[in-house]
PDB file of C-alpha atoms and ligand atoms in Angstrom:
ATOM      1  CA  MET A   9     101.636  94.050  75.585  1.00 44.00           C
ATOM      2  CA  SER A  10      99.699  90.794  75.775  1.00 42.00           C
ATOM      3  CA  GLU A  11      97.206  90.037  78.504  1.00 45.00           C
ATOM      4  CA  ALA A  12      99.443  87.228  79.768  1.00 47.00           C
ATOM      5  CA  THR A  13     102.381  89.501  80.493  1.00 70.00           C
ATOM      6  CA  SER A  14     100.580  92.691  81.522  1.00 89.00           C
ATOM      7  CA  THR A  15     100.875  93.784  85.126  1.00 97.00           C
ATOM      8  CA  ILE A  16      98.231  94.890  87.582  1.00 98.00           C
ATOM      9  CA  PHE A  17      99.287  98.504  87.021  1.00 98.00           C
ATOM     10  CA  GLU A  18      98.349  98.308  83.339  1.00 98.00           C
ATOM     11  CA  ARG A  19      94.916  97.077  84.393  1.00 98.00           C
ATOM     12  CA  ILE A  20      94.629 100.085  86.741  1.00 98.00           C
ATOM     13  CA  ILE A  21      95.798 102.475  83.986  1.00 98.00           C
ATOM     14  CA  SER A  22      93.206 101.050  81.566  1.00 97.00           C
ATOM     15  CA  ARG A  23      90.561 101.173  84.341  1.00 97.00           C
ATOM     16  CA  ASP A  24      89.985  97.409  84.147  1.00 96.00           C
ATOM     17  CA  ILE A  25      90.321  97.393  87.926  1.00 97.00           C
ATOM     18  CA  PRO A  26      89.631 100.267  90.320  1.00 98.00           C
ATOM     19  CA  ALA A  27      92.162 102.301  92.246  1.00 98.00           C
ATOM     20  CA  ASP A  28      92.052 105.408  94.421  1.00 98.00           C
ATOM     21  CA  VAL A  29      93.590 107.716  91.821  1.00 98.00           C
ATOM     22  CA  VAL A  30      94.961 111.020  93.157  1.00 98.00           C
ATOM     23  CA  PHE A  31      96.678 112.329  89.998  1.00 98.00           C
ATOM     24  CA  GLU A  32      96.706 111.622  86.286  1.00 98.00           C
ATOM     25  CA  ASN A  33      98.042 113.195  83.118  1.00 98.00           C
ATOM     26  CA  ASP A  34      98.947 111.766  79.731  1.00 98.00           C
ATOM     27  CA  ARG A  35     102.204 110.179  80.965  1.00 98.00           C
ATOM     28  CA  ILE A  36     101.715 109.417  84.670  1.00 98.00           C
ATOM     29  CA  ILE A  37      99.110 108.069  87.058  1.00 98.00           C
ATOM     30  CA  ALA A  38      99.289 108.117  90.875  1.00 99.00           C
ATOM     31  CA  PHE A  39      97.086 106.206  93.278  1.00 98.00           C
ATOM     32  CA  ARG A  40      97.002 105.051  96.886  1.00 98.00           C
ATOM     33  CA  ASP A  41      98.823 101.805  97.685  1.00 98.00           C
ATOM     34  CA  ILE A  42      96.350  99.076  98.603  1.00 98.00           C
ATOM     35  CA  ALA A  43      98.535  98.032 101.568  1.00 98.00           C
ATOM     36  CA  PRO A  44      99.828 101.338 102.986  1.00 98.00           C
ATOM     37  CA  GLN A  45     103.124 101.301 104.902  1.00 97.00           C
ATOM     38  CA  ALA A  46     102.833 104.926 106.087  1.00 97.00           C
ATOM     39  CA  PRO A  47     100.043 107.445 106.804  1.00 97.00           C
ATOM     40  CA  LEU A  48     100.449 108.551 103.178  1.00 98.00           C
ATOM     41  CA  HIS A  49     101.524 105.847 100.751  1.00 98.00           C
ATOM     42  CA  LEU A  50     101.120 106.663  97.077  1.00 98.00           C
ATOM     43  CA  LEU A  51     102.422 104.953  93.969  1.00 98.00           C
ATOM     44  CA  VAL A  52     103.546 107.204  91.114  1.00 99.00           C
ATOM     45  CA  VAL A  53     103.507 105.167  87.915  1.00 99.00           C
ATOM     46  CA  PRO A  54     104.536 106.084  84.367  1.00 98.00           C
ATOM     47  CA  LYS A  55     101.770 104.902  82.037  1.00 98.00           C
ATOM     48  CA  THR A  56     104.181 103.271  79.611  1.00 98.00           C
ATOM     49  CA  ALA A  57     104.847  99.590  80.310  1.00 98.00           C
ATOM     50  CA  GLU A  58     108.228  99.836  78.592  1.00 98.00           C
ATOM     51  CA  TYR A  59     110.335 100.082  81.775  1.00 98.00           C
ATOM     52  CA  ALA A  60     110.411  97.420  84.487  1.00 98.00           C
ATOM     53  CA  ASN A  61     112.495  99.375  87.002  1.00 98.00           C
ATOM     54  CA  VAL A  62     113.980 102.790  87.746  1.00 98.00           C
ATOM     55  CA  ALA A  63     117.364 102.114  86.111  1.00 98.00           C
ATOM     56  CA  GLU A  64     115.644 101.201  82.834  1.00 98.00           C
ATOM     57  CA  LEU A  65     113.529 104.360  83.071  1.00 98.00           C
ATOM     58  CA  ALA A  66     116.556 106.538  83.844  1.00 98.00           C
ATOM     59  CA  ALA A  67     118.399 105.156  80.820  1.00 98.00           C
ATOM     60  CA  GLY A  68     115.421 105.202  78.461  1.00 98.00           C
ATOM     61  CA  ASP A  69     113.527 108.364  79.382  1.00 98.00           C
ATOM     62  CA  PRO A  70     115.253 110.532  82.006  1.00 98.00           C
ATOM     63  CA  ALA A  71     112.714 113.332  81.502  1.00 98.00           C
ATOM     64  CA  LEU A  72     109.916 110.958  82.474  1.00 99.00           C
ATOM     65  CA  LEU A  73     111.840 109.934  85.610  1.00 98.00           C
ATOM     66  CA  ALA A  74     112.197 113.630  86.478  1.00 98.00           C
ATOM     67  CA  GLU A  75     108.443 113.998  85.989  1.00 98.00           C
ATOM     68  CA  VAL A  76     107.830 111.079  88.381  1.00 98.00           C
ATOM     69  CA  VAL A  77     109.984 112.809  91.021  1.00 98.00           C
ATOM     70  CA  ALA A  78     108.262 116.179  90.511  1.00 98.00           C
ATOM     71  CA  THR A  79     104.864 114.498  90.794  1.00 98.00           C
ATOM     72  CA  ALA A  80     105.917 112.792  94.032  1.00 98.00           C
ATOM     73  CA  GLU A  81     107.019 116.156  95.441  1.00 98.00           C
ATOM     74  CA  GLN A  82     103.762 117.828  94.455  1.00 98.00           C
ATOM     75  CA  LEU A  83     101.572 115.039  95.863  1.00 98.00           C
ATOM     76  CA  ALA A  84     103.499 114.911  99.158  1.00 98.00           C
ATOM     77  CA  SER A  85     102.769 118.618  99.562  1.00 98.00           C
ATOM     78  CA  GLU A  86      99.107 118.267  98.623  1.00 98.00           C
ATOM     79  CA  HIS A  87      98.375 115.179 100.733  1.00 98.00           C
ATOM     80  CA  SER A  88     100.899 115.462 103.592  1.00 98.00           C
ATOM     81  CA  ASN A  89     103.501 117.886 104.956  1.00 97.00           C
ATOM     82  CA  GLY A  90     105.728 117.959 101.876  1.00 97.00           C
ATOM     83  CA  GLU A  91     108.344 115.665 103.446  1.00 98.00           C
ATOM     84  CA  TYR A  92     108.549 112.151 102.099  1.00 98.00           C
ATOM     85  CA  ARG A  93     110.573 109.077 101.314  1.00 98.00           C
ATOM     86  CA  LEU A  94     110.805 108.037  97.660  1.00 98.00           C
ATOM     87  CA  VAL A  95     111.419 104.300  97.170  1.00 98.00           C
ATOM     88  CA  PHE A  96     111.984 102.344  93.981  1.00 98.00           C
ATOM     89  CA  ASN A  97     112.293  98.618  94.629  1.00 98.00           C
ATOM     90  CA  SER A  98     114.404  96.968  91.929  1.00 98.00           C
ATOM     91  CA  GLY A  99     114.367  93.186  91.761  1.00 97.00           C
ATOM     92  CA  GLU A 100     112.493  90.446  93.553  1.00 97.00           C
ATOM     93  CA  SER A 101     114.969  90.086  96.418  1.00 98.00           C
ATOM     94  CA  ALA A 102     114.675  93.843  97.040  1.00 98.00           C
ATOM     95  CA  GLY A 103     110.907  93.540  97.427  1.00 96.00           C
ATOM     96  CA  GLN A 104     109.723  94.364  93.920  1.00 98.00           C
ATOM     97  CA  THR A 105     106.499  92.544  93.099  1.00 98.00           C
ATOM     98  CA  VAL A 106     105.192  94.568  90.145  1.00 98.00           C
ATOM     99  CA  PHE A 107     107.627  94.802  87.241  1.00 98.00           C
ATOM    100  CA  HIS A 108     106.317  98.072  85.847  1.00 98.00           C
ATOM    101  CA  VAL A 109     108.415 100.953  87.182  1.00 98.00           C
ATOM    102  CA  HIS A 110     106.801 102.844  90.063  1.00 98.00           C
ATOM    103  CA  ALA A 111     107.823 105.146  92.892  1.00 98.00           C
ATOM    104  CA  HIS A 112     106.518 104.638  96.404  1.00 98.00           C
ATOM    105  CA  VAL A 113     105.852 108.001  98.086  1.00 98.00           C
ATOM    106  CA  LEU A 114     105.797 107.523 101.861  1.00 98.00           C
ATOM    107  CA  SER A 115     105.022 110.418 104.159  1.00 98.00           C
ATOM    108  CA  GLY A 116     104.065 111.055 107.766  1.00 95.00           C
ATOM    109  CA  SER A 117     105.364 109.388 110.965  1.00 81.00           C
ATOM    110  CA  LEU A 118     108.155 107.311 109.398  1.00 78.00           C
ATOM    111  CA  ASN A 119     110.251 107.184 112.588  1.00 71.00           C
ATOM    112  CA  GLU A 120     109.160 103.614 113.350  1.00 66.00           C
ATOM    113  CA  SER A 121     110.364 102.390 109.966  1.00 64.00           C
ATOM    114  CA  PRO A 122     113.383 100.041 110.000  1.00 57.00           C
ATOM    115  CA  LEU A 123     114.966 102.285 107.345  1.00 58.00           C
ATOM    116  CA  ALA A 124     114.615 105.508 109.345  1.00 56.00           C
TER     117      ALA A 124
HETATM  118  P1  LIG B 212     106.637  96.729  94.763  1.00 95.45           P
HETATM  119  O1  LIG B 212     106.550  95.641  95.807  1.00 95.45           O
HETATM  120  O2  LIG B 212     107.701  97.746  94.978  1.00 95.45           O
HETATM  121  O3  LIG B 212     106.652  96.138  93.365  1.00 95.45           O
HETATM  122  O4  LIG B 212     105.286  97.572  94.911  1.00 95.45           O
HETATM  123  C1  LIG B 212     104.050  97.115  94.456  1.00 95.45           C
HETATM  124  C2  LIG B 212     103.019  97.774  95.308  1.00 95.45           C
HETATM  125  O5  LIG B 212     101.770  97.706  94.653  1.00 95.45           O
HETATM  126  C3  LIG B 212     102.820  97.142  96.703  1.00 95.45           C
HETATM  127  O6  LIG B 212     103.123  98.098  97.711  1.00 95.45           O
HETATM  128  C4  LIG B 212     101.349  96.734  96.703  1.00 95.45           C
HETATM  129  O7  LIG B 212     100.738  96.927  97.956  1.00 95.45           O
HETATM  130  C5  LIG B 212     100.772  97.634  95.622  1.00 95.45           C
HETATM  131  N1  LIG B 212      99.566  97.138  94.983  1.00 95.45           N
HETATM  132  C6  LIG B 212      99.357  95.896  94.474  1.00 95.45           C
HETATM  133  N2  LIG B 212      98.131  95.818  93.926  1.00 95.45           N
HETATM  134  C7  LIG B 212      97.556  97.034  94.079  1.00 95.45           C
HETATM  135  C8  LIG B 212      96.293  97.589  93.726  1.00 95.45           C
HETATM  136  N3  LIG B 212      95.355  96.858  93.095  1.00 95.45           N
HETATM  137  N4  LIG B 212      96.043  98.877  94.050  1.00 95.45           N
HETATM  138  C9  LIG B 212      96.971  99.614  94.682  1.00 95.45           C
HETATM  139  N5  LIG B 212      98.190  99.157  95.041  1.00 95.45           N
HETATM  140  C10 LIG B 212      98.472  97.878  94.749  1.00 95.45           C
END
């Protein structure tokens, strides 16, 4: 993908810019959100830039989506109490700002959230 169209997550994956990485394998990276909305707020990101949102990922590589979910579960146990909210924003009006599919893993004291 060209520099002009690459997202900030590709620059994190390629280590062009730093992030607080908590997990990485050959297909997925996870790091702390720079603007946390919960005591634990991680982003679980497939390394491929092929999919802009969760529906595209589900259609194109369901096994990778399952791996994203399993990684979220594992990280919520390692970094919090194992209970979490998994959020995929899809589309600008739904709050998506980075068009490279990613799961938000939110855990700890979510009772104040408007969605609770
Ligand atoms: P979304 O709005 O669902 O597309 O989520 C994008 C998320 O990426 C937001 O929660 C941002 O706070 C987060 N974010 C943006 N830039 C960075 C960065 N450099 N490091 C970590 N998280 C970031």
